[in-house]
Amino acid sequence: MLSNVQRRCFSATLRKMAAYKDKAGGILFTPGPLSTTTTVREAMMVDYGSRDSFFIDAVAEVRQGLLDAAGVSNEEFTCIPLQGSGSMGVEAVCSTMIPKGGKIVIFRNGAYGDRMKNICVRLGIEVAFFEGEEDRPICMEQAAAFLKEHADASMVSIVHCETSTGVINPIQELGDLIRANCKNAQYFVDAMSSFGGVEIDCNKLGVDALVSSSNKCVQGVPGFSIILAKKSTLAKFEGNARSYTLDLHMQDKGLNASGQFNNTPPVQVIMAFHQALKELQVEGGVPARSARYNRNQKIITEGMKAIGFELYLDDSKPSFGHIITSFKFPTHENWNFLKFYDKLNERGFVIYPGKAAKAPCFRIGHIGDILPEDSEALLSAVREVIAEMRMEL
């Protein structure tokens, strides 16, 4: 554990180095990849062999560090880093941990629920698909009725933070419903953009598998997905995977036996993530990081509303998260998103196009190496750009 003095020194250093002064390509106000610290990027500058003892030790520390961040014991859970994108981690869970002939219930209220469905359909897995409204969390009363209809499900899944809009789904309440209505179903949470930036009680949640990615709230760079799996559940699925390279049981077995990946690991990415985990601890862990992201969100949300932009989601609800915020396109005749985007980009601020199906939107992320000062700087840039575009909102 780090002392309070160390944490204060780290915070003072952060205050002196607002991210927009340190990013040659500008700050990424996106849901990932996202802005990283100089020290995380520097950790990739040394070459290590994949069988180097220093690297193998770093992999072990990363695996344990992620279990610690989740607040779970290595006696009950295992952490499996898997080469590739976060979506490959989702596919690995579905491929490995749904039995042949089994069925998955997917609660969907955005694009990433759709992606999970598409993965399972491609794998030949039966899907019971609940389509919720994308501008609000999954309704638990409707979820309970749907689970009763599919009490024979092998797995039930949901996206925690549906990054297409920013809505936060009630994963604890759903976990309780699963235990009451689908007693033999595993619980799978896609926590891609929330893990490390939103406090999640994995023990209370009763989750069997949780997936995230190296380039999200732990603030590493893209290159591997993160799977936390309950050991007793994963043990049932040796030889079950529908894919060789995405076989979680085999990957976990190899890591436990020799500390090595079954296939070539993303060495530099792992080393960057190793550094990022240290920085998460120095900042004060998930609670402190969540608080910083929340401050970023409040600054942006209130500032954009004051300028005249309209939110896509209702910010009075608990489901309004602090990972990413969607804003509706203005109706002003001079509005042009590409021009708005490019002018902000020229000033060193990178935002994100929208992914909502119901209304044209753009998104601003609050995660990564972004400080409240950076959020204020983005708002100043937005005001300048709106004036240049001759828009009064």
Short mmCIF file of C-alpha atoms in Angstrom, two decimals:
data_model
loop_
_atom_site.label_atom_id
_atom_site.label_comp_id
_atom_site.label_asym_id
_atom_site.label_seq_id
_atom_site.Cartn_x
_atom_site.Cartn_y
_atom_site.Cartn_z
CA MET A 1 0.00 0.00 0.00
CA LEU A 2 1.16 3.54 -0.72
CA SER A 3 1.41 6.17 1.97
CA ASN A 4 -0.74 9.28 2.05
CA VAL A 5 2.40 11.32 1.38
CA GLN A 6 3.08 9.34 -1.81
CA ARG A 7 -0.50 9.81 -2.95
CA ARG A 8 -0.35 13.57 -2.28
CA CYS A 9 2.91 13.84 -4.24
CA PHE A 10 1.34 11.93 -7.14
CA SER A 11 -1.74 14.17 -7.09
CA ALA A 12 0.43 17.28 -7.05
CA THR A 13 2.32 16.01 -10.08
CA LEU A 14 -0.96 15.39 -11.92
CA ARG A 15 -2.14 18.92 -11.17
CA LYS A 16 1.06 20.36 -12.62
CA MET A 17 0.70 18.33 -15.84
CA ALA A 18 -2.74 18.84 -17.31
CA ALA A 19 -3.07 16.22 -20.00
CA TYR A 20 -3.61 18.64 -22.88
CA LYS A 21 -0.08 20.00 -22.31
CA ASP A 22 1.43 16.53 -22.59
CA LYS A 23 -0.33 14.87 -25.54
CA ALA A 24 1.20 15.39 -28.97
CA GLY A 25 -1.93 14.01 -30.62
CA GLY A 26 -4.35 15.81 -28.33
CA ILE A 27 -6.49 14.45 -25.51
CA LEU A 28 -8.80 11.57 -26.31
CA PHE A 29 -12.23 12.30 -24.81
CA THR A 30 -13.28 8.86 -26.03
CA PRO A 31 -14.33 5.53 -24.47
CA GLY A 32 -11.08 3.82 -25.47
CA PRO A 33 -8.46 3.78 -26.74
CA LEU A 34 -7.90 6.70 -24.41
CA SER A 35 -5.22 9.09 -23.23
CA THR A 36 -2.45 7.47 -21.21
CA THR A 37 0.31 8.85 -19.03
CA THR A 38 3.83 9.40 -20.27
CA THR A 39 5.08 6.72 -17.88
CA VAL A 40 2.66 4.13 -19.27
CA ARG A 41 3.83 4.86 -22.79
CA GLU A 42 7.47 4.77 -21.73
CA ALA A 43 6.98 1.29 -20.27
CA MET A 44 6.65 0.02 -23.86
CA MET A 45 10.07 1.32 -24.85
CA VAL A 46 12.03 -1.68 -23.51
CA ASP A 47 12.02 -5.00 -25.35
CA TYR A 48 11.50 -8.22 -23.37
CA GLY A 49 11.31 -11.80 -24.53
CA SER A 50 8.02 -13.54 -23.88
CA ARG A 51 9.87 -16.16 -21.80
CA ASP A 52 11.94 -13.60 -19.89
CA SER A 53 11.56 -14.12 -16.13
CA PHE A 54 10.97 -10.38 -15.61
CA PHE A 55 8.06 -10.46 -18.07
CA ILE A 56 6.61 -13.66 -16.59
CA ASP A 57 6.72 -12.03 -13.14
CA ALA A 58 4.99 -8.95 -14.56
CA VAL A 59 2.19 -11.14 -16.01
CA ALA A 60 1.66 -12.74 -12.59
CA GLU A 61 1.54 -9.31 -10.94
CA VAL A 62 -0.95 -8.05 -13.52
CA ARG A 63 -3.21 -11.06 -12.96
CA GLN A 64 -3.15 -10.60 -9.18
CA GLY A 65 -3.48 -6.83 -9.45
CA LEU A 66 -6.67 -7.17 -11.46
CA LEU A 67 -8.14 -9.59 -8.93
CA ASP A 68 -7.25 -7.08 -6.21
CA ALA A 69 -8.92 -4.27 -8.18
CA ALA A 70 -12.04 -6.45 -8.41
CA GLY A 71 -11.89 -7.20 -4.69
CA VAL A 72 -11.92 -10.97 -5.19
CA SER A 73 -9.71 -13.78 -3.90
CA ASN A 74 -7.36 -15.77 -6.12
CA GLU A 75 -8.71 -18.85 -4.36
CA GLU A 76 -12.14 -18.29 -5.87
CA PHE A 77 -11.39 -16.37 -9.08
CA THR A 78 -8.78 -16.45 -11.82
CA CYS A 79 -7.70 -13.61 -14.10
CA ILE A 80 -7.06 -14.53 -17.72
CA PRO A 81 -5.39 -11.97 -19.98
CA LEU A 82 -6.15 -12.85 -23.60
CA GLN A 83 -4.50 -11.38 -26.70
CA GLY A 84 -6.79 -9.19 -28.82
CA SER A 85 -9.60 -6.71 -28.43
CA GLY A 86 -12.20 -6.63 -25.68
CA SER A 87 -14.75 -8.14 -28.04
CA MET A 88 -12.48 -11.16 -28.40
CA GLY A 89 -12.76 -11.58 -24.63
CA VAL A 90 -16.54 -11.54 -24.93
CA GLU A 91 -16.34 -14.16 -27.67
CA ALA A 92 -13.95 -16.27 -25.60
CA VAL A 93 -16.38 -16.36 -22.65
CA CYS A 94 -19.32 -17.32 -24.86
CA SER A 95 -17.28 -19.86 -26.81
CA THR A 96 -15.78 -21.51 -23.73
CA MET A 97 -18.35 -21.20 -20.95
CA ILE A 98 -21.65 -22.00 -22.65
CA PRO A 99 -22.12 -25.78 -22.92
CA LYS A 100 -22.82 -27.39 -26.26
CA GLY A 101 -26.55 -27.20 -26.81
CA GLY A 102 -26.82 -24.46 -24.19
CA LYS A 103 -28.71 -21.17 -24.38
CA ILE A 104 -27.71 -17.61 -23.50
CA VAL A 105 -30.08 -14.86 -22.42
CA ILE A 106 -28.79 -11.45 -23.56
CA PHE A 107 -30.26 -8.27 -22.12
CA ARG A 108 -29.67 -5.59 -24.72
CA ASN A 109 -30.13 -1.82 -24.71
CA GLY A 110 -27.43 -0.73 -27.14
CA ALA A 111 -24.93 -1.65 -29.83
CA TYR A 112 -22.70 -3.81 -27.65
CA GLY A 113 -25.58 -6.06 -26.68
CA ASP A 114 -26.17 -6.45 -30.41
CA ARG A 115 -22.53 -7.40 -30.88
CA MET A 116 -22.76 -10.11 -28.23
CA LYS A 117 -25.82 -11.53 -29.99
CA ASN A 118 -23.97 -11.56 -33.32
CA ILE A 119 -21.03 -13.38 -31.73
CA CYS A 120 -23.28 -16.07 -30.27
CA VAL A 121 -25.24 -16.53 -33.49
CA ARG A 122 -21.97 -16.98 -35.40
CA LEU A 123 -20.89 -19.58 -32.81
CA GLY A 124 -24.15 -21.48 -33.26
CA ILE A 125 -25.38 -20.76 -29.74
CA GLU A 126 -29.12 -20.39 -29.08
CA VAL A 127 -29.92 -16.82 -28.05
CA ALA A 128 -32.90 -15.50 -26.09
CA PHE A 129 -32.67 -11.78 -26.86
CA PHE A 130 -34.32 -9.14 -24.69
CA GLU A 131 -34.48 -5.80 -26.52
CA GLY A 132 -34.67 -2.89 -24.12
CA GLU A 133 -34.84 0.82 -24.90
CA GLU A 134 -31.41 2.33 -25.56
CA ASP A 135 -32.08 5.58 -23.67
CA ARG A 136 -32.77 3.89 -20.33
CA PRO A 137 -31.55 0.95 -18.24
CA ILE A 138 -33.00 -2.53 -18.58
CA CYS A 139 -36.33 -2.68 -16.72
CA MET A 140 -35.99 -5.20 -13.90
CA GLU A 141 -39.70 -6.09 -13.83
CA GLN A 142 -39.56 -7.00 -17.49
CA ALA A 143 -36.25 -8.79 -16.94
CA ALA A 144 -37.78 -10.96 -14.21
CA ALA A 145 -40.63 -12.02 -16.49
CA PHE A 146 -38.18 -12.77 -19.33
CA LEU A 147 -35.97 -14.88 -17.07
CA LYS A 148 -38.97 -16.92 -15.94
CA GLU A 149 -39.68 -17.68 -19.60
CA HIS A 150 -36.08 -18.86 -20.04
CA ALA A 151 -35.44 -20.58 -16.72
CA ASP A 152 -33.44 -23.25 -18.59
CA ALA A 153 -30.77 -20.74 -19.72
CA SER A 154 -27.13 -21.77 -19.38
CA MET A 155 -25.88 -18.17 -19.19
CA VAL A 156 -27.39 -14.73 -18.67
CA SER A 157 -25.48 -11.66 -19.81
CA ILE A 158 -25.68 -7.88 -19.81
CA VAL A 159 -23.47 -4.92 -20.67
CA HIS A 160 -22.77 -2.89 -17.52
CA CYS A 161 -22.02 0.47 -19.16
CA GLU A 162 -23.57 0.46 -22.63
CA THR A 163 -20.93 2.66 -24.22
CA SER A 164 -23.06 3.45 -27.26
CA THR A 165 -25.05 5.88 -25.08
CA GLY A 166 -23.40 5.84 -21.62
CA VAL A 167 -26.33 4.25 -19.79
CA ILE A 168 -25.46 2.16 -16.70
CA ASN A 169 -27.42 -1.05 -16.22
CA PRO A 170 -28.37 -2.40 -12.74
CA ILE A 171 -26.09 -5.44 -12.66
CA GLN A 172 -26.60 -6.21 -8.96
CA GLU A 173 -30.38 -6.30 -9.30
CA LEU A 174 -30.13 -8.53 -12.37
CA GLY A 175 -27.79 -10.88 -10.53
CA ASP A 176 -30.39 -11.25 -7.78
CA LEU A 177 -33.07 -12.02 -10.37
CA ILE A 178 -30.91 -14.66 -12.04
CA ARG A 179 -30.36 -16.49 -8.75
CA ALA A 180 -34.12 -16.42 -8.11
CA ASN A 181 -35.30 -17.47 -11.59
CA CYS A 182 -32.47 -19.27 -13.43
CA LYS A 183 -30.77 -21.30 -10.75
CA ASN A 184 -28.44 -23.15 -13.12
CA ALA A 185 -27.42 -20.16 -15.23
CA GLN A 186 -24.03 -18.52 -15.12
CA TYR A 187 -23.91 -14.74 -14.83
CA PHE A 188 -21.72 -12.95 -17.39
CA VAL A 189 -21.14 -9.19 -17.15
CA ASP A 190 -19.56 -7.21 -19.98
CA ALA A 191 -17.82 -4.52 -17.91
CA MET A 192 -15.68 -3.39 -20.81
CA SER A 193 -15.78 0.35 -20.18
CA SER A 194 -16.69 0.34 -16.48
CA PHE A 195 -14.21 -2.00 -14.76
CA GLY A 196 -11.61 0.06 -12.91
CA GLY A 197 -13.68 3.24 -13.20
CA VAL A 198 -16.90 2.21 -11.46
CA GLU A 199 -16.92 0.40 -8.14
CA ILE A 200 -18.20 -3.16 -8.64
CA ASP A 201 -18.66 -5.60 -5.76
CA CYS A 202 -17.89 -8.83 -7.61
CA ASN A 203 -18.41 -10.98 -4.52
CA LYS A 204 -21.90 -9.64 -3.86
CA LEU A 205 -22.67 -9.60 -7.58
CA GLY A 206 -22.36 -13.38 -7.84
CA VAL A 207 -20.76 -13.10 -11.27
CA ASP A 208 -19.23 -16.14 -13.00
CA ALA A 209 -17.39 -14.18 -15.69
CA LEU A 210 -16.58 -10.51 -16.20
CA VAL A 211 -14.79 -9.01 -19.19
CA SER A 212 -12.91 -5.76 -19.69
CA SER A 213 -10.05 -4.51 -21.83
CA SER A 214 -6.52 -3.18 -21.35
CA ASN A 215 -7.37 0.17 -22.93
CA LYS A 216 -10.21 1.25 -20.67
CA CYS A 217 -10.34 2.50 -17.08
CA VAL A 218 -7.07 0.98 -15.88
CA GLN A 219 -5.60 3.31 -18.54
CA GLY A 220 -3.38 0.95 -20.49
CA VAL A 221 -3.08 0.67 -24.27
CA PRO A 222 -5.02 -1.67 -26.62
CA GLY A 223 -3.83 -5.24 -27.04
CA PHE A 224 -5.52 -7.70 -24.69
CA SER A 225 -8.83 -8.43 -23.06
CA ILE A 226 -9.27 -9.16 -19.36
CA ILE A 227 -11.43 -12.05 -18.19
CA LEU A 228 -12.19 -12.63 -14.52
CA ALA A 229 -13.75 -16.06 -14.10
CA LYS A 230 -14.93 -18.06 -11.14
CA LYS A 231 -12.61 -21.06 -10.90
CA SER A 232 -15.32 -23.54 -10.00
CA THR A 233 -17.34 -22.52 -13.06
CA LEU A 234 -14.45 -22.43 -15.53
CA ALA A 235 -13.31 -25.89 -14.40
CA LYS A 236 -16.47 -27.40 -15.90
CA PHE A 237 -15.53 -26.35 -19.43
CA GLU A 238 -12.25 -28.04 -20.26
CA GLY A 239 -12.33 -28.95 -23.96
CA ASN A 240 -15.66 -27.16 -24.50
CA ALA A 241 -14.43 -24.08 -26.39
CA ARG A 242 -15.61 -23.63 -29.95
CA SER A 243 -12.31 -21.89 -30.78
CA TYR A 244 -8.72 -22.98 -30.25
CA THR A 245 -7.10 -19.57 -29.75
CA LEU A 246 -10.01 -18.25 -27.65
CA ASP A 247 -10.11 -21.25 -25.29
CA LEU A 248 -10.17 -19.65 -21.84
CA HIS A 249 -9.69 -22.90 -19.96
CA MET A 250 -6.58 -23.73 -21.98
CA GLN A 251 -5.20 -20.19 -21.65
CA ASP A 252 -5.73 -20.21 -17.89
CA LYS A 253 -4.19 -23.66 -17.53
CA GLY A 254 -1.07 -22.58 -19.42
CA LEU A 255 -0.68 -19.37 -17.41
CA ASN A 256 -1.02 -21.26 -14.14
CA ALA A 257 1.47 -23.95 -15.18
CA SER A 258 4.29 -21.83 -16.62
CA GLY A 259 3.24 -18.19 -16.41
CA GLN A 260 3.22 -18.09 -20.21
CA PHE A 261 0.58 -17.44 -22.84
CA ASN A 262 -0.38 -20.28 -25.17
CA ASN A 263 0.35 -18.03 -28.15
CA THR A 264 2.60 -14.99 -28.61
CA PRO A 265 1.68 -12.41 -25.96
CA PRO A 266 1.51 -8.62 -26.53
CA VAL A 267 4.66 -8.09 -24.44
CA GLN A 268 4.95 -4.30 -24.65
CA VAL A 269 1.22 -3.88 -24.02
CA ILE A 270 1.45 -6.05 -20.89
CA MET A 271 4.38 -4.00 -19.60
CA ALA A 272 2.46 -0.77 -20.18
CA PHE A 273 -0.51 -2.23 -18.32
CA HIS A 274 1.78 -3.35 -15.48
CA GLN A 275 2.75 0.30 -15.07
CA ALA A 276 -0.86 1.45 -15.40
CA LEU A 277 -1.91 -0.82 -12.52
CA LYS A 278 0.77 0.75 -10.32
CA GLU A 279 -0.61 4.17 -11.17
CA LEU A 280 -4.15 3.05 -10.36
CA GLN A 281 -2.95 2.05 -6.91
CA VAL A 282 -1.06 5.30 -6.42
CA GLU A 283 -4.12 7.33 -7.34
CA GLY A 284 -6.06 5.56 -4.57
CA GLY A 285 -7.57 2.60 -6.37
CA VAL A 286 -10.93 2.34 -8.08
CA PRO A 287 -12.79 4.66 -5.63
CA ALA A 288 -10.38 7.55 -6.28
CA ARG A 289 -10.33 7.00 -10.03
CA SER A 290 -14.12 6.78 -10.13
CA ALA A 291 -14.31 10.07 -8.24
CA ARG A 292 -12.00 11.80 -10.77
CA TYR A 293 -14.03 10.51 -13.70
CA ASN A 294 -17.19 11.67 -11.97
CA ARG A 295 -15.75 15.18 -11.57
CA ASN A 296 -14.82 15.20 -15.26
CA GLN A 297 -18.36 14.17 -16.18
CA LYS A 298 -20.03 16.83 -14.04
CA ILE A 299 -17.84 19.59 -15.49
CA ILE A 300 -18.56 18.53 -19.06
CA THR A 301 -22.26 17.84 -18.54
CA GLU A 302 -23.03 21.11 -16.78
CA GLY A 303 -20.79 23.10 -19.11
CA MET A 304 -22.28 21.67 -22.31
CA LYS A 305 -25.82 22.21 -21.02
CA ALA A 306 -24.91 25.83 -20.22
CA ILE A 307 -23.64 26.28 -23.79
CA GLY A 308 -26.96 24.96 -25.08
CA PHE A 309 -26.39 21.28 -25.89
CA GLU A 310 -29.04 18.72 -24.96
CA LEU A 311 -28.28 15.42 -23.25
CA TYR A 312 -29.47 12.17 -24.79
CA LEU A 313 -29.98 10.48 -21.40
CA ASP A 314 -31.77 11.75 -18.30
CA ASP A 315 -29.03 12.98 -15.94
CA SER A 316 -31.36 12.85 -12.92
CA LYS A 317 -31.40 9.03 -12.99
CA PRO A 318 -28.87 6.68 -11.31
CA SER A 319 -28.35 5.11 -14.74
CA PHE A 320 -26.64 8.30 -15.95
CA GLY A 321 -23.02 7.23 -15.71
CA HIS A 322 -19.65 8.97 -15.61
CA ILE A 323 -17.88 6.95 -18.30
CA ILE A 324 -19.16 8.69 -21.44
CA THR A 325 -21.94 11.18 -22.20
CA SER A 326 -24.07 11.42 -25.35
CA PHE A 327 -25.25 14.80 -26.65
CA LYS A 328 -27.93 15.30 -29.26
CA PHE A 329 -27.03 17.10 -32.48
CA PRO A 330 -28.26 20.71 -32.34
CA THR A 331 -31.01 21.66 -34.80
CA HIS A 332 -29.26 24.93 -35.73
CA GLU A 333 -28.90 25.40 -39.50
CA ASN A 334 -25.13 25.92 -39.18
CA TRP A 335 -24.54 22.67 -37.31
CA ASN A 336 -22.12 20.29 -38.98
CA PHE A 337 -20.63 17.54 -36.84
CA LEU A 338 -17.59 16.90 -39.03
CA LYS A 339 -16.68 20.59 -38.97
CA PHE A 340 -17.25 20.71 -35.19
CA TYR A 341 -15.10 17.58 -34.73
CA ASP A 342 -12.28 18.84 -36.94
CA LYS A 343 -12.13 22.26 -35.28
CA LEU A 344 -11.90 20.67 -31.83
CA ASN A 345 -9.27 18.25 -33.15
CA GLU A 346 -7.21 21.18 -34.43
CA ARG A 347 -7.23 22.54 -30.88
CA GLY A 348 -6.03 19.22 -29.43
CA PHE A 349 -9.32 17.69 -28.30
CA VAL A 350 -10.65 14.44 -29.78
CA ILE A 351 -14.32 13.60 -29.18
CA TYR A 352 -16.35 10.66 -30.49
CA PRO A 353 -19.18 10.20 -33.00
CA GLY A 354 -22.49 8.92 -31.67
CA LYS A 355 -23.74 5.35 -31.73
CA ALA A 356 -27.34 5.82 -30.64
CA ALA A 357 -29.93 4.44 -33.05
CA LYS A 358 -32.83 6.72 -32.11
CA ALA A 359 -31.24 10.13 -32.57
CA PRO A 360 -28.10 11.65 -34.12
CA CYS A 361 -25.62 12.24 -31.31
CA PHE A 362 -21.97 12.71 -30.48
CA ARG A 363 -20.18 11.50 -27.37
CA ILE A 364 -17.63 12.88 -24.93
CA GLY A 365 -15.72 10.43 -22.75
CA HIS A 366 -14.52 11.14 -19.22
CA ILE A 367 -12.05 8.29 -18.69
CA GLY A 368 -8.33 7.98 -19.21
CA ASP A 369 -5.55 10.38 -18.23
CA ILE A 370 -7.94 13.33 -18.13
CA LEU A 371 -8.10 15.84 -15.29
CA PRO A 372 -10.83 18.35 -14.40
CA GLU A 373 -8.57 21.07 -15.88
CA ASP A 374 -8.65 19.24 -19.19
CA SER A 375 -12.43 19.07 -19.12
CA GLU A 376 -12.56 22.83 -18.52
CA ALA A 377 -10.15 23.34 -21.42
CA LEU A 378 -12.39 21.29 -23.72
CA LEU A 379 -15.38 23.46 -22.79
CA SER A 380 -13.40 26.59 -23.65
CA ALA A 381 -12.57 25.07 -27.03
CA VAL A 382 -16.24 24.16 -27.61
CA ARG A 383 -17.26 27.77 -26.95
CA GLU A 384 -14.67 29.02 -29.43
CA VAL A 385 -15.77 26.55 -32.10
CA ILE A 386 -19.47 27.29 -31.65
CA ALA A 387 -18.70 31.02 -32.06
CA GLU A 388 -16.67 30.32 -35.21
CA MET A 389 -19.55 28.28 -36.63
CA ARG A 390 -21.92 31.21 -35.90
CA MET A 391 -24.21 29.12 -33.77
CA GLU A 392 -26.28 30.48 -30.91
CA LEU A 393 -27.71 27.53 -29.00
#
